[in-house]
């Protein structure tokens, strides 16, 4: 089971071969129209859809008359710049008949790896989704150099899925899933419908498969790398054939695909990340009432904070302690240390008068991982 019919948030990665088609000139409008109808069906059920679309380099190379020869890195970047606008126009036109607006989001690796930018990117994507828009995301190829690229949109899509807590990541491919060997060369290759754990043996199977795809950069190995990121973020990955007219519907109807199961839930993965892998930059000392409120699933309000210790920026991880010094939890602070200091002890509606802005609670419940003391 892919879980696609029940997912709240779905990220779909669309490769260059699908968007750009085989022919010359512009994007494959017929494929895009069919896909948009399929995605609009999910939207109509109240599900949120984000598209990660490749194709800027493939379209740009045609636009600039660069033929099929190997491109230098600056040429690729130039092609990406020339192709991205046509790519977005094609997406606009595809979703227009369904009354759905699209929004271009160009990310670089730092946007998903530097926490502050990550929080900004996440806030923008959340806002777009709340507004009912379909974000169409690509790597900002024009400004990234080879060393700092994601390099392929499979991994970019997995990072996006992680960033916004998606339930399902769909990687549309030129093959209907993962096989024990390349089925185009080995007729005995067996299709794998469901993978619970990504073992070394499975990764070995991906070697070489999909190598003939031609237009895009990602092969099956990068799809598994993406699936690994998604799996630990609590997101299922579906690898399926993108050339079907309604590839998402096909997955729901049980057509052949490979589902890689998540290892956790998106919320638990996010909390584990806050609790475990971030070095806290400071501490918020809270009163007993606040410590208990946190245990009941509330956000940390400024009113319950007695003292602020250490130096931290907006979005940094901080540790929350009670007045006896026991750890209550960890979370991401919505204010830097200086501003937190100025508002601690204040009621929420008094914050704006002091700071000139308000970012809501000091730590929102969604960005909070409780320690055992508060859970008890
Ligand atoms: N970002 C590249 C493009 O839009 C594609 C990378 C990929 O296909 O993996 O052309």
Coordinates of C-alpha atoms and ligand atoms in Angstrom, one line a residue:
X1 CA 0.0 0.0 0.0
X2 CA 1.4 3.3 -1.0
X3 CA -0.8 5.4 1.3
X4 CA -1.3 7.9 -1.5
X5 CA -5.0 8.0 -1.1
X6 CA -4.7 8.9 2.6
X7 CA -1.6 11.1 2.6
X8 CA -2.0 14.7 3.8
X9 CA 1.0 16.0 1.9
X10 CA 2.5 14.5 -1.2
X11 CA 5.7 15.5 -3.0
X12 CA 5.9 14.4 -6.6
X13 CA 9.2 14.5 -8.4
X14 CA 8.9 14.9 -12.2
X15 CA 12.0 14.2 -14.2
X16 CA 13.3 16.0 -17.3
X17 CA 12.4 13.2 -19.7
X18 CA 8.7 13.6 -18.7
X19 CA 8.6 17.4 -18.8
X20 CA 10.7 18.0 -21.8
X21 CA 9.4 15.0 -23.8
X22 CA 11.5 13.6 -26.7
X23 CA 10.8 16.3 -29.3
X24 CA 12.2 19.7 -29.9
X25 CA 10.9 23.1 -28.8
X26 CA 8.9 23.5 -25.6
X27 CA 7.7 21.2 -22.8
X28 CA 5.4 18.3 -23.3
X29 CA 2.1 20.1 -22.8
X30 CA 0.0 16.9 -23.2
X31 CA 1.8 15.1 -20.5
X32 CA 1.8 18.1 -18.2
X33 CA -2.0 18.6 -18.7
X34 CA -2.7 14.9 -17.9
X35 CA -0.5 15.0 -14.8
X36 CA -2.1 18.3 -13.6
X37 CA -5.5 16.7 -13.9
X38 CA -4.2 13.8 -11.8
X39 CA -2.7 16.1 -9.1
X40 CA -5.9 18.3 -9.1
X41 CA -7.8 15.2 -8.2
X42 CA -5.7 14.9 -5.0
X43 CA -6.2 18.6 -4.3
X44 CA -10.0 18.2 -4.7
X45 CA -9.8 15.5 -1.9
X46 CA -8.2 18.0 0.4
X47 CA -4.6 16.7 -0.1
X48 CA -1.7 19.0 -0.5
X49 CA 0.6 18.5 -3.5
X50 CA 4.1 19.8 -4.1
X51 CA 5.9 19.2 -7.4
X52 CA 9.6 19.0 -7.8
X53 CA 10.2 19.6 -11.5
X54 CA 13.4 19.1 -13.5
X55 CA 13.6 20.2 -17.0
X56 CA 15.2 23.6 -17.0
X57 CA 18.5 22.4 -18.5
X58 CA 16.8 20.2 -21.0
X59 CA 14.5 23.0 -22.2
X60 CA 17.1 25.6 -22.0
X61 CA 19.6 23.7 -24.1
X62 CA 17.0 23.6 -26.9
X63 CA 16.1 27.3 -26.4
X64 CA 19.7 28.3 -26.7
X65 CA 20.4 25.9 -29.6
X66 CA 23.1 23.9 -27.8
X67 CA 22.1 20.6 -29.4
X68 CA 22.8 17.3 -27.7
X69 CA 26.5 17.8 -27.0
X70 CA 28.0 17.6 -23.4
X71 CA 27.7 21.0 -21.8
X72 CA 30.3 22.8 -19.6
X73 CA 29.1 23.8 -16.1
X74 CA 28.6 27.4 -17.1
X75 CA 26.7 26.3 -20.1
X76 CA 24.4 24.1 -18.0
X77 CA 23.8 27.0 -15.7
X78 CA 23.0 29.3 -18.6
X79 CA 20.7 26.6 -20.0
X80 CA 19.0 26.3 -16.6
X81 CA 18.4 30.1 -16.6
X82 CA 17.0 30.1 -20.1
X83 CA 14.8 27.0 -19.5
X84 CA 13.4 27.7 -16.1
X85 CA 10.9 30.4 -17.3
X86 CA 9.6 28.2 -20.1
X87 CA 9.3 25.4 -17.6
X88 CA 7.2 27.5 -15.2
X89 CA 5.0 28.7 -18.1
X90 CA 4.3 25.1 -19.0
X91 CA 3.3 24.3 -15.4
X92 CA 1.2 27.5 -15.2
X93 CA -0.7 26.4 -18.3
X94 CA -1.1 22.9 -17.1
X95 CA -2.7 23.8 -13.8
X96 CA -4.7 26.8 -15.0
X97 CA -7.8 24.8 -16.3
X98 CA -8.2 23.4 -12.7
X99 CA -8.2 26.8 -11.2
X100 CA -4.9 26.1 -9.4
X101 CA -2.1 28.6 -9.1
X102 CA 1.5 27.5 -9.1
X103 CA 4.5 29.2 -7.5
X104 CA 8.1 28.9 -8.4
X105 CA 10.5 27.9 -5.6
X106 CA 14.2 27.6 -6.4
X107 CA 16.3 26.0 -3.7
X108 CA 19.9 25.4 -3.1
X109 CA 21.4 22.8 -0.8
X110 CA 21.9 25.3 2.0
X111 CA 18.2 26.0 2.1
X112 CA 17.6 22.5 3.4
X113 CA 20.8 22.2 5.5
X114 CA 21.3 25.5 7.2
X115 CA 18.6 25.6 9.9
X116 CA 17.7 29.2 9.7
X117 CA 17.2 29.1 5.9
X118 CA 15.4 25.8 6.3
X119 CA 12.9 27.4 8.7
X120 CA 12.4 30.3 6.2
X121 CA 11.9 27.9 3.3
X122 CA 9.5 25.8 5.3
X123 CA 7.5 28.8 6.4
X124 CA 7.1 29.9 2.8
X125 CA 6.1 26.5 1.6
X126 CA 3.6 26.2 4.4
X127 CA 2.1 29.5 3.5
X128 CA 1.9 28.6 -0.2
X129 CA 0.1 25.3 0.7
X130 CA -2.3 27.2 3.1
X131 CA -3.1 29.5 0.2
X132 CA -4.0 26.5 -2.0
X133 CA -1.1 27.0 -4.3
X134 CA 0.9 24.2 -5.9
X135 CA 4.6 24.9 -5.3
X136 CA 6.8 23.9 -8.2
X137 CA 10.3 23.4 -6.9
X138 CA 13.6 23.1 -8.7
X139 CA 17.3 23.5 -7.8
X140 CA 18.5 27.0 -8.4
X141 CA 21.0 25.6 -10.9
X142 CA 22.1 29.1 -12.1
X143 CA 23.8 30.1 -8.8
X144 CA 25.1 26.8 -7.4
X145 CA 28.5 25.4 -8.3
X146 CA 29.1 21.7 -8.7
X147 CA 30.5 21.2 -5.2
X148 CA 27.4 22.6 -3.4
X149 CA 24.7 21.1 -5.6
X150 CA 22.1 18.5 -4.7
X151 CA 23.0 17.4 -8.2
X152 CA 19.8 15.6 -8.7
X153 CA 16.2 16.3 -8.1
X154 CA 15.5 13.0 -6.5
X155 CA 17.5 14.0 -3.4
X156 CA 16.1 17.5 -3.6
X157 CA 12.6 16.1 -3.6
X158 CA 13.4 13.9 -0.5
X159 CA 14.8 17.0 1.3
X160 CA 11.6 18.9 0.5
X161 CA 9.5 16.0 1.7
X162 CA 11.5 16.0 5.0
X163 CA 11.3 19.8 5.3
X164 CA 7.5 20.0 5.1
X165 CA 6.8 16.6 6.8
X166 CA 5.2 15.0 3.7
X167 CA 3.7 11.5 4.1
X168 CA 4.4 10.3 0.6
X169 CA 7.2 11.1 -1.9
X170 CA 6.4 9.9 -5.5
X171 CA 9.4 9.6 -7.8
X172 CA 8.1 9.4 -11.4
X173 CA 10.6 7.4 -13.4
X174 CA 10.9 5.8 -16.8
X175 CA 10.6 2.4 -15.1
X176 CA 7.8 1.1 -12.9
X177 CA 9.8 0.4 -9.8
X178 CA 12.9 -1.4 -8.6
X179 CA 13.9 -4.8 -10.0
X180 CA 16.5 -7.3 -8.8
X181 CA 18.4 -6.4 -12.0
X182 CA 17.9 -4.2 -15.1
X183 CA 14.8 -5.7 -16.7
X184 CA 15.7 -4.3 -20.1
X185 CA 18.7 -6.5 -20.1
X186 CA 17.8 -9.4 -17.9
X187 CA 14.3 -10.8 -18.6
X188 CA 14.4 -12.8 -15.4
X189 CA 14.6 -9.7 -13.3
X190 CA 12.0 -9.7 -10.5
X191 CA 10.0 -6.6 -9.6
X192 CA 10.0 -5.6 -5.9
X193 CA 6.6 -4.2 -4.8
X194 CA 7.4 -3.3 -1.3
X195 CA 10.6 -2.6 0.6
X196 CA 10.7 -2.3 4.4
X197 CA 14.4 -1.9 4.9
X198 CA 17.0 -0.5 2.5
X199 CA 19.7 -3.1 2.8
X200 CA 23.1 -3.1 1.1
X201 CA 21.7 -5.9 -1.1
X202 CA 18.9 -3.8 -2.3
X203 CA 21.2 -0.9 -3.0
X204 CA 23.4 -3.2 -5.1
X205 CA 20.4 -4.1 -7.2
X206 CA 20.0 -0.5 -8.2
X207 CA 23.4 -0.3 -9.9
X208 CA 23.1 0.3 -13.6
X209 CA 19.3 0.1 -13.7
X210 CA 17.8 3.1 -15.4
X211 CA 21.1 4.1 -16.8
X212 CA 19.8 4.6 -20.3
X213 CA 17.3 7.3 -19.3
X214 CA 19.3 9.9 -21.2
X215 CA 17.7 13.3 -20.4
X216 CA 17.8 13.5 -16.6
X217 CA 20.7 12.9 -14.2
X218 CA 19.1 10.6 -11.6
X219 CA 19.3 6.8 -12.0
X220 CA 17.9 4.2 -9.7
X221 CA 20.8 4.6 -7.2
X222 CA 19.9 8.3 -6.6
X223 CA 16.2 7.2 -6.2
X224 CA 17.3 4.9 -3.4
X225 CA 19.4 7.6 -1.8
X226 CA 16.3 9.8 -1.9
X227 CA 14.2 7.0 -0.4
X228 CA 16.7 6.6 2.4
X229 CA 16.3 10.3 3.4
X230 CA 12.5 10.0 3.1
X231 CA 12.4 6.8 5.1
X232 CA 14.2 8.3 8.1
X233 CA 12.0 11.4 7.9
X234 CA 8.8 9.2 8.2
X235 CA 7.8 9.5 4.6
X236 CA 7.0 6.6 2.2
X237 CA 8.6 6.6 -1.2
X238 CA 6.8 5.4 -4.3
X239 CA 8.9 4.7 -7.4
X240 CA 6.7 4.4 -10.4
X241 CA 6.3 4.8 -14.1
X242 CA 5.7 8.5 -15.0
X243 CA 4.7 8.0 -18.6
X244 CA 1.3 6.7 -17.7
X245 CA -1.3 9.4 -18.3
X246 CA -2.4 9.6 -14.7
X247 CA 0.5 8.2 -12.8
X248 CA -0.8 9.0 -9.3
X249 CA -4.2 7.3 -10.0
X250 CA -2.3 4.3 -11.4
X251 CA -0.5 4.0 -8.1
X252 CA -3.7 4.2 -6.1
X253 CA -5.3 1.5 -8.4
X254 CA -2.5 -0.8 -7.6
X255 CA -0.5 -0.6 -10.9
X256 CA 3.0 -1.8 -10.6
X257 CA 5.3 0.4 -8.5
X258 CA 7.8 0.0 -5.6
X259 CA 6.9 1.3 -2.2
X260 CA 9.7 2.0 0.3
X261 CA 8.1 2.1 3.7
X262 CA 8.8 4.9 6.2
X263 CA 10.7 4.0 9.4
X264 CA 8.8 6.4 11.6
X265 CA 6.2 9.2 11.3
X266 CA 7.1 12.7 10.0
X267 CA 6.2 14.2 13.4
X268 CA 8.3 11.7 15.4
X269 CA 11.3 12.1 13.0
X270 CA 11.1 15.9 13.4
X271 CA 11.0 15.7 17.2
X272 CA 13.9 13.2 17.2
X273 CA 15.9 15.6 15.2
X274 CA 15.2 18.4 17.6
X275 CA 15.9 16.2 20.7
X276 CA 19.0 14.5 19.4
X277 CA 20.9 16.0 16.6
X278 CA 21.0 19.7 17.4
X279 CA 23.4 21.3 19.8
X280 CA 21.4 23.7 22.0
X281 CA 22.8 27.2 22.0
X282 CA 21.2 28.4 25.2
X283 CA 18.5 27.6 27.8
X284 CA 15.1 28.9 28.8
X285 CA 14.4 28.5 32.5
X286 CA 10.6 28.0 33.0
X287 CA 8.3 28.1 36.1
X288 CA 6.4 25.1 37.3
X289 CA 3.1 26.1 35.6
X290 CA 4.8 26.3 32.2
X291 CA 6.6 23.0 32.7
X292 CA 3.3 21.4 33.4
X293 CA 1.6 23.1 30.5
X294 CA 4.3 21.7 28.1
X295 CA 3.6 18.2 29.5
X296 CA -0.1 18.8 28.5
X297 CA 0.9 19.5 24.9
X298 CA 1.0 23.3 25.0
X299 CA 3.5 25.7 23.4
X300 CA 6.0 27.6 25.6
X301 CA 4.7 31.1 26.2
X302 CA 6.9 34.0 27.2
X303 CA 4.8 34.4 30.4
X304 CA 6.2 31.1 31.8
X305 CA 9.9 31.9 31.2
X306 CA 11.8 33.1 34.2
X307 CA 15.3 33.4 32.7
X308 CA 17.2 33.2 29.4
X309 CA 20.7 31.8 29.4
X310 CA 23.3 31.7 26.6
X311 CA 23.5 33.1 23.1
X312 CA 21.2 31.8 20.4
X313 CA 19.7 33.1 17.2
X314 CA 16.1 32.9 16.0
X315 CA 15.4 29.3 15.0
X316 CA 18.2 27.8 17.0
X317 CA 17.7 24.9 19.3
X318 CA 17.5 25.7 23.0
X319 CA 17.1 23.5 26.1
X320 CA 14.2 24.1 28.4
X321 CA 14.9 23.6 32.2
X322 CA 12.7 23.9 35.3
X323 CA 13.9 26.0 38.2
X324 CA 15.4 22.9 39.8
X325 CA 17.7 22.6 36.8
X326 CA 15.9 19.5 35.4
X327 CA 15.5 19.3 31.6
X328 CA 11.9 19.7 30.5
X329 CA 12.6 19.5 26.8
X330 CA 14.3 21.0 23.7
X331 CA 12.9 23.2 21.0
X332 CA 13.5 25.7 18.3
X333 CA 13.2 29.3 19.6
X334 CA 11.2 31.7 17.6
X335 CA 13.2 34.6 19.1
X336 CA 16.9 35.2 19.5
X337 CA 18.4 35.3 23.0
X338 CA 18.3 39.1 23.3
X339 CA 14.6 39.4 22.3
X340 CA 13.7 36.3 24.4
X341 CA 15.3 38.1 27.3
X342 CA 13.3 41.2 26.7
X343 CA 9.9 39.4 26.6
X344 CA 10.3 36.7 29.2
X345 CA 7.6 36.9 31.8
X346 CA 5.3 39.0 29.5
X347 CA 1.9 38.0 28.4
X348 CA 1.7 37.2 24.6
X349 CA -0.3 40.3 23.7
X350 CA 2.4 42.5 25.3
X351 CA 5.2 41.3 23.1
X352 CA 4.6 43.4 20.1
X353 CA 4.7 46.6 22.1
X354 CA 8.2 45.7 23.4
X355 CA 9.8 44.3 20.3
X356 CA 7.9 45.9 17.5
X357 CA 6.9 42.5 16.2
X358 CA 5.6 39.2 17.5
X359 CA 6.5 35.7 16.4
X360 CA 4.0 34.0 18.7
X361 CA 5.0 31.7 21.5
X362 CA 8.7 31.4 22.4
X363 CA 8.6 27.8 21.2
X364 CA 5.7 26.4 19.3
X365 CA 4.5 23.0 20.3
X366 CA 5.3 21.6 16.9
X367 CA 9.0 22.6 17.3
X368 CA 9.2 21.0 20.8
X369 CA 10.6 17.7 21.9
X370 CA 9.8 16.8 25.6
X371 CA 12.2 15.1 27.9
X372 CA 10.9 12.5 30.3
X373 CA 10.3 14.9 33.2
X374 CA 7.6 16.7 31.3
X375 CA 6.0 13.6 29.9
X376 CA 5.5 12.1 33.4
Ligands
LIG1 N1 17.7 20.7 -11.9 C1 17.9 20.1 -13.1 C2 17.0 20.7 -14.2 O1 16.0 21.3 -13.9 C3 17.7 18.6 -13.2 C4 18.3 17.8 -12.1 C5 17.7 16.4 -12.2 O2 17.0 16.1 -13.1 O3 17.9 15.6 -11.3 O4 17.3 20.6 -15.4

